[in-house]
């Protein structure tokens, strides 16, 4: 990625400055605001920040893919920063708008399917961990028996 515009230096928002901005304003500020909402038991603020985190999780997931495909696009990183500002702004209420118009209806329609998928994934991961754990215990037991047998074998010879 080039950080110059027609040879003139400019701030490269796709590197550390952009990452710092996203970290501070996209994550740390909302985290602290969420903490304050929970601490004060302000339900309105609590709901607002829960909607933000749900939308931000989808944004972060999409961003992982779009960074690979669209990072060459002019002003891509600047647009991402503007989007985070829009999400956070109390004037635009961007996260609330996206949540109410898109996220909530989509999740409501797919909720049963998502729950079934999560249950299947949890069950499969438990089964896999049990199978891997048993194999690990068998390997450890075999290694211990082999080590003990070697020790007994060599103990029959006089030491040098």
PDB file of C-alpha atoms in Angstrom:
ATOM      1  CA  UNK A   1       0.000   0.000   0.000  1.00  0.00           C
ATOM      2  CA  UNK A   2       1.303   3.408  -0.895  1.00  0.00           C
ATOM      3  CA  UNK A   3       1.216   6.163   1.695  1.00  0.00           C
ATOM      4  CA  UNK A   4       1.787   9.032  -0.689  1.00  0.00           C
ATOM      5  CA  UNK A   5      -0.545  10.925  -2.966  1.00  0.00           C
ATOM      6  CA  UNK A   6       1.139  11.883  -6.257  1.00  0.00           C
ATOM      7  CA  UNK A   7       4.510  11.874  -4.532  1.00  0.00           C
ATOM      8  CA  UNK A   8       3.368  14.064  -1.626  1.00  0.00           C
ATOM      9  CA  UNK A   9       3.566  12.515   1.838  1.00  0.00           C
ATOM     10  CA  UNK A  10       0.299  11.898   3.657  1.00  0.00           C
ATOM     11  CA  UNK A  11      -0.839  10.053   6.748  1.00  0.00           C
ATOM     12  CA  UNK A  12      -1.092   6.363   5.981  1.00  0.00           C
ATOM     13  CA  UNK A  13      -4.344   5.340   7.658  1.00  0.00           C
ATOM     14  CA  UNK A  14      -3.906   1.679   6.744  1.00  0.00           C
ATOM     15  CA  UNK A  15      -0.971   1.282   9.089  1.00  0.00           C
ATOM     16  CA  UNK A  16      -0.333   2.163  12.698  1.00  0.00           C
ATOM     17  CA  UNK A  17      -2.299   5.433  12.769  1.00  0.00           C
ATOM     18  CA  UNK A  18      -5.441   3.791  11.397  1.00  0.00           C
ATOM     19  CA  UNK A  19      -5.053   0.778  13.654  1.00  0.00           C
ATOM     20  CA  UNK A  20      -4.551   3.047  16.682  1.00  0.00           C
ATOM     21  CA  UNK A  21      -7.637   5.072  15.765  1.00  0.00           C
ATOM     22  CA  UNK A  22      -9.742   1.924  15.408  1.00  0.00           C
ATOM     23  CA  UNK A  23      -8.376   0.507  18.660  1.00  0.00           C
ATOM     24  CA  UNK A  24      -9.045   3.663  20.671  1.00  0.00           C
ATOM     25  CA  UNK A  25     -12.348   4.809  19.159  1.00  0.00           C
ATOM     26  CA  UNK A  26     -13.714   1.508  17.898  1.00  0.00           C
ATOM     27  CA  UNK A  27     -12.822  -0.611  20.916  1.00  0.00           C
ATOM     28  CA  UNK A  28     -11.471   1.123  24.029  1.00  0.00           C
ATOM     29  CA  UNK A  29     -13.896   4.065  24.154  1.00  0.00           C
ATOM     30  CA  UNK A  30     -16.955   1.801  23.627  1.00  0.00           C
ATOM     31  CA  UNK A  31     -15.585  -0.674  26.179  1.00  0.00           C
ATOM     32  CA  UNK A  32     -15.261   2.061  28.794  1.00  0.00           C
ATOM     33  CA  UNK A  33     -18.704   3.429  27.928  1.00  0.00           C
ATOM     34  CA  UNK A  34     -20.113  -0.099  28.277  1.00  0.00           C
ATOM     35  CA  UNK A  35     -18.452  -0.400  31.673  1.00  0.00           C
ATOM     36  CA  UNK A  36     -20.055   2.878  32.765  1.00  0.00           C
ATOM     37  CA  UNK A  37     -23.476   1.737  31.528  1.00  0.00           C
ATOM     38  CA  UNK A  38     -23.207  -1.518  33.475  1.00  0.00           C
ATOM     39  CA  UNK A  39     -21.854   0.231  36.564  1.00  0.00           C
ATOM     40  CA  UNK A  40     -24.641   2.812  36.642  1.00  0.00           C
ATOM     41  CA  UNK A  41     -27.279   0.225  35.661  1.00  0.00           C
ATOM     42  CA  UNK A  42     -28.504   2.581  32.940  1.00  0.00           C
ATOM     43  CA  UNK A  43     -30.597   0.218  30.806  1.00  0.00           C
ATOM     44  CA  UNK A  44     -30.892   2.656  27.882  1.00  0.00           C
ATOM     45  CA  UNK A  45     -27.113   3.037  27.664  1.00  0.00           C
ATOM     46  CA  UNK A  46     -26.622  -0.686  28.214  1.00  0.00           C
ATOM     47  CA  UNK A  47     -28.886  -1.535  25.259  1.00  0.00           C
ATOM     48  CA  UNK A  48     -27.192   1.116  23.109  1.00  0.00           C
ATOM     49  CA  UNK A  49     -23.746  -0.344  23.748  1.00  0.00           C
ATOM     50  CA  UNK A  50     -24.916  -3.940  23.287  1.00  0.00           C
ATOM     51  CA  UNK A  51     -26.242  -2.965  19.844  1.00  0.00           C
ATOM     52  CA  UNK A  52     -22.908  -1.282  19.104  1.00  0.00           C
ATOM     53  CA  UNK A  53     -20.889  -4.392  20.065  1.00  0.00           C
ATOM     54  CA  UNK A  54     -23.079  -6.678  17.968  1.00  0.00           C
ATOM     55  CA  UNK A  55     -22.751  -4.413  14.914  1.00  0.00           C
ATOM     56  CA  UNK A  56     -19.026  -3.923  15.574  1.00  0.00           C
ATOM     57  CA  UNK A  57     -18.520  -7.710  15.709  1.00  0.00           C
ATOM     58  CA  UNK A  58     -20.085  -8.027  12.248  1.00  0.00           C
ATOM     59  CA  UNK A  59     -17.988  -5.091  11.017  1.00  0.00           C
ATOM     60  CA  UNK A  60     -14.784  -6.664  12.366  1.00  0.00           C
ATOM     61  CA  UNK A  61     -15.626  -9.972  10.726  1.00  0.00           C
ATOM     62  CA  UNK A  62     -16.402  -8.319   7.385  1.00  0.00           C
ATOM     63  CA  UNK A  63     -13.314  -6.137   7.713  1.00  0.00           C
ATOM     64  CA  UNK A  64     -11.084  -9.199   7.877  1.00  0.00           C
ATOM     65  CA  UNK A  65     -12.263 -10.227   4.420  1.00  0.00           C
ATOM     66  CA  UNK A  66     -12.586  -6.778   2.864  1.00  0.00           C
ATOM     67  CA  UNK A  67      -9.085  -5.730   3.957  1.00  0.00           C
ATOM     68  CA  UNK A  68      -7.684  -8.471   1.737  1.00  0.00           C
ATOM     69  CA  UNK A  69      -9.842  -7.607  -1.264  1.00  0.00           C
ATOM     70  CA  UNK A  70     -10.354  -3.831  -1.017  1.00  0.00           C
ATOM     71  CA  UNK A  71      -7.253  -2.414   0.658  1.00  0.00           C
ATOM     72  CA  UNK A  72      -6.088  -1.095  -2.725  1.00  0.00           C
ATOM     73  CA  UNK A  73      -9.273   0.971  -3.102  1.00  0.00           C
ATOM     74  CA  UNK A  74      -8.620   4.738  -2.788  1.00  0.00           C
ATOM     75  CA  UNK A  75      -9.606   6.061   0.634  1.00  0.00           C
ATOM     76  CA  UNK A  76     -10.582   2.571   1.831  1.00  0.00           C
ATOM     77  CA  UNK A  77      -9.014   3.047   5.277  1.00  0.00           C
ATOM     78  CA  UNK A  78     -10.421   6.559   5.579  1.00  0.00           C
ATOM     79  CA  UNK A  79     -13.885   5.179   4.788  1.00  0.00           C
ATOM     80  CA  UNK A  80     -13.491   2.571   7.530  1.00  0.00           C
ATOM     81  CA  UNK A  81     -12.610   5.290  10.027  1.00  0.00           C
ATOM     82  CA  UNK A  82     -15.611   7.351   8.901  1.00  0.00           C
ATOM     83  CA  UNK A  83     -17.790   4.256   9.332  1.00  0.00           C
ATOM     84  CA  UNK A  84     -16.592   3.729  12.927  1.00  0.00           C
ATOM     85  CA  UNK A  85     -17.277   7.408  13.667  1.00  0.00           C
ATOM     86  CA  UNK A  86     -20.752   7.014  12.134  1.00  0.00           C
ATOM     87  CA  UNK A  87     -21.391   3.933  14.283  1.00  0.00           C
ATOM     88  CA  UNK A  88     -20.384   5.784  17.457  1.00  0.00           C
ATOM     89  CA  UNK A  89     -21.953   9.162  16.790  1.00  0.00           C
ATOM     90  CA  UNK A  90     -24.837  10.059  19.104  1.00  0.00           C
ATOM     91  CA  UNK A  91     -26.216  12.201  16.245  1.00  0.00           C
ATOM     92  CA  UNK A  92     -26.338   9.492  13.572  1.00  0.00           C
ATOM     93  CA  UNK A  93     -26.884   6.557  15.960  1.00  0.00           C
ATOM     94  CA  UNK A  94     -25.306   4.411  13.258  1.00  0.00           C
ATOM     95  CA  UNK A  95     -24.977   1.217  15.256  1.00  0.00           C
ATOM     96  CA  UNK A  96     -28.598   1.467  16.396  1.00  0.00           C
ATOM     97  CA  UNK A  97     -29.795   2.072  12.826  1.00  0.00           C
ATOM     98  CA  UNK A  98     -27.863  -0.907  11.447  1.00  0.00           C
ATOM     99  CA  UNK A  99     -28.911  -3.132  14.327  1.00  0.00           C
ATOM    100  CA  UNK A 100     -32.620  -2.310  14.064  1.00  0.00           C
ATOM    101  CA  UNK A 101     -32.858  -2.343  10.256  1.00  0.00           C
ATOM    102  CA  UNK A 102     -30.555  -5.244   9.359  1.00  0.00           C
ATOM    103  CA  UNK A 103     -28.959  -7.198  12.191  1.00  0.00           C
ATOM    104  CA  UNK A 104     -31.985  -7.816  14.407  1.00  0.00           C
ATOM    105  CA  UNK A 105     -34.342  -8.880  11.580  1.00  0.00           C
ATOM    106  CA  UNK A 106     -31.692 -11.144  10.039  1.00  0.00           C
ATOM    107  CA  UNK A 107     -30.749 -12.789  13.328  1.00  0.00           C
ATOM    108  CA  UNK A 108     -34.416 -13.181  14.277  1.00  0.00           C
ATOM    109  CA  UNK A 109     -35.115 -14.986  11.003  1.00  0.00           C
ATOM    110  CA  UNK A 110     -32.047 -17.232  11.307  1.00  0.00           C
ATOM    111  CA  UNK A 111     -31.971 -17.662  15.095  1.00  0.00           C
ATOM    112  CA  UNK A 112     -33.151 -21.278  15.163  1.00  0.00           C
ATOM    113  CA  UNK A 113     -30.650 -22.327  12.468  1.00  0.00           C
ATOM    114  CA  UNK A 114     -27.801 -20.505  14.216  1.00  0.00           C
ATOM    115  CA  UNK A 115     -28.670 -22.094  17.579  1.00  0.00           C
ATOM    116  CA  UNK A 116     -28.725 -25.567  15.995  1.00  0.00           C
ATOM    117  CA  UNK A 117     -25.367 -24.947  14.330  1.00  0.00           C
ATOM    118  CA  UNK A 118     -23.828 -23.747  17.595  1.00  0.00           C
ATOM    119  CA  UNK A 119     -25.191 -26.805  19.439  1.00  0.00           C
ATOM    120  CA  UNK A 120     -23.763 -29.136  16.778  1.00  0.00           C
ATOM    121  CA  UNK A 121     -20.398 -27.372  16.843  1.00  0.00           C
ATOM    122  CA  UNK A 122     -20.278 -27.529  20.660  1.00  0.00           C
ATOM    123  CA  UNK A 123     -21.138 -31.246  20.657  1.00  0.00           C
ATOM    124  CA  UNK A 124     -18.576 -32.030  17.956  1.00  0.00           C
ATOM    125  CA  UNK A 125     -15.860 -30.038  19.688  1.00  0.00           C
ATOM    126  CA  UNK A 126     -16.552 -31.861  22.966  1.00  0.00           C
ATOM    127  CA  UNK A 127     -16.361 -35.233  21.222  1.00  0.00           C
ATOM    128  CA  UNK A 128     -13.148 -34.221  19.450  1.00  0.00           C
ATOM    129  CA  UNK A 129     -11.547 -33.000  22.678  1.00  0.00           C
ATOM    130  CA  UNK A 130     -12.450 -36.261  24.437  1.00  0.00           C
ATOM    131  CA  UNK A 131     -10.994 -38.324  21.568  1.00  0.00           C
ATOM    132  CA  UNK A 132      -7.806 -36.241  21.440  1.00  0.00           C
ATOM    133  CA  UNK A 133      -7.528 -36.331  25.239  1.00  0.00           C
ATOM    134  CA  UNK A 134      -7.766 -40.141  25.290  1.00  0.00           C
ATOM    135  CA  UNK A 135      -5.113 -40.413  22.570  1.00  0.00           C
ATOM    136  CA  UNK A 136      -2.879 -38.051  24.540  1.00  0.00           C
ATOM    137  CA  UNK A 137      -3.298 -40.075  27.725  1.00  0.00           C
ATOM    138  CA  UNK A 138      -2.551 -43.310  25.821  1.00  0.00           C
ATOM    139  CA  UNK A 139       0.604 -41.786  24.331  1.00  0.00           C
ATOM    140  CA  UNK A 140       1.731 -40.564  27.756  1.00  0.00           C
ATOM    141  CA  UNK A 141       1.051 -43.983  29.326  1.00  0.00           C
ATOM    142  CA  UNK A 142       2.937 -45.774  26.533  1.00  0.00           C
ATOM    143  CA  UNK A 143       5.872 -43.372  26.875  1.00  0.00           C
ATOM    144  CA  UNK A 144       5.958 -43.947  30.635  1.00  0.00           C
ATOM    145  CA  UNK A 145       5.865 -47.734  30.230  1.00  0.00           C
ATOM    146  CA  UNK A 146       8.585 -47.620  27.545  1.00  0.00           C
ATOM    147  CA  UNK A 147      10.788 -45.397  29.703  1.00  0.00           C
ATOM    148  CA  UNK A 148      10.306 -47.669  32.711  1.00  0.00           C
ATOM    149  CA  UNK A 149      11.117 -50.762  30.628  1.00  0.00           C
ATOM    150  CA  UNK A 150      14.310 -49.169  29.284  1.00  0.00           C
ATOM    151  CA  UNK A 151      15.353 -48.177  32.792  1.00  0.00           C
ATOM    152  CA  UNK A 152      14.784 -51.734  34.071  1.00  0.00           C
ATOM    153  CA  UNK A 153      16.666 -53.194  31.095  1.00  0.00           C
ATOM    154  CA  UNK A 154      19.733 -51.003  31.605  1.00  0.00           C
ATOM    155  CA  UNK A 155      19.701 -51.401  35.387  1.00  0.00           C
ATOM    156  CA  UNK A 156      20.712 -55.075  34.978  1.00  0.00           C
ATOM    157  CA  UNK A 157      24.149 -54.064  33.602  1.00  0.00           C
ATOM    158  CA  UNK A 158      27.014 -52.957  35.799  1.00  0.00           C
ATOM    159  CA  UNK A 159      27.636 -49.211  35.756  1.00  0.00           C
ATOM    160  CA  UNK A 160      30.809 -47.899  34.245  1.00  0.00           C
TER     161      UNK A 160
END
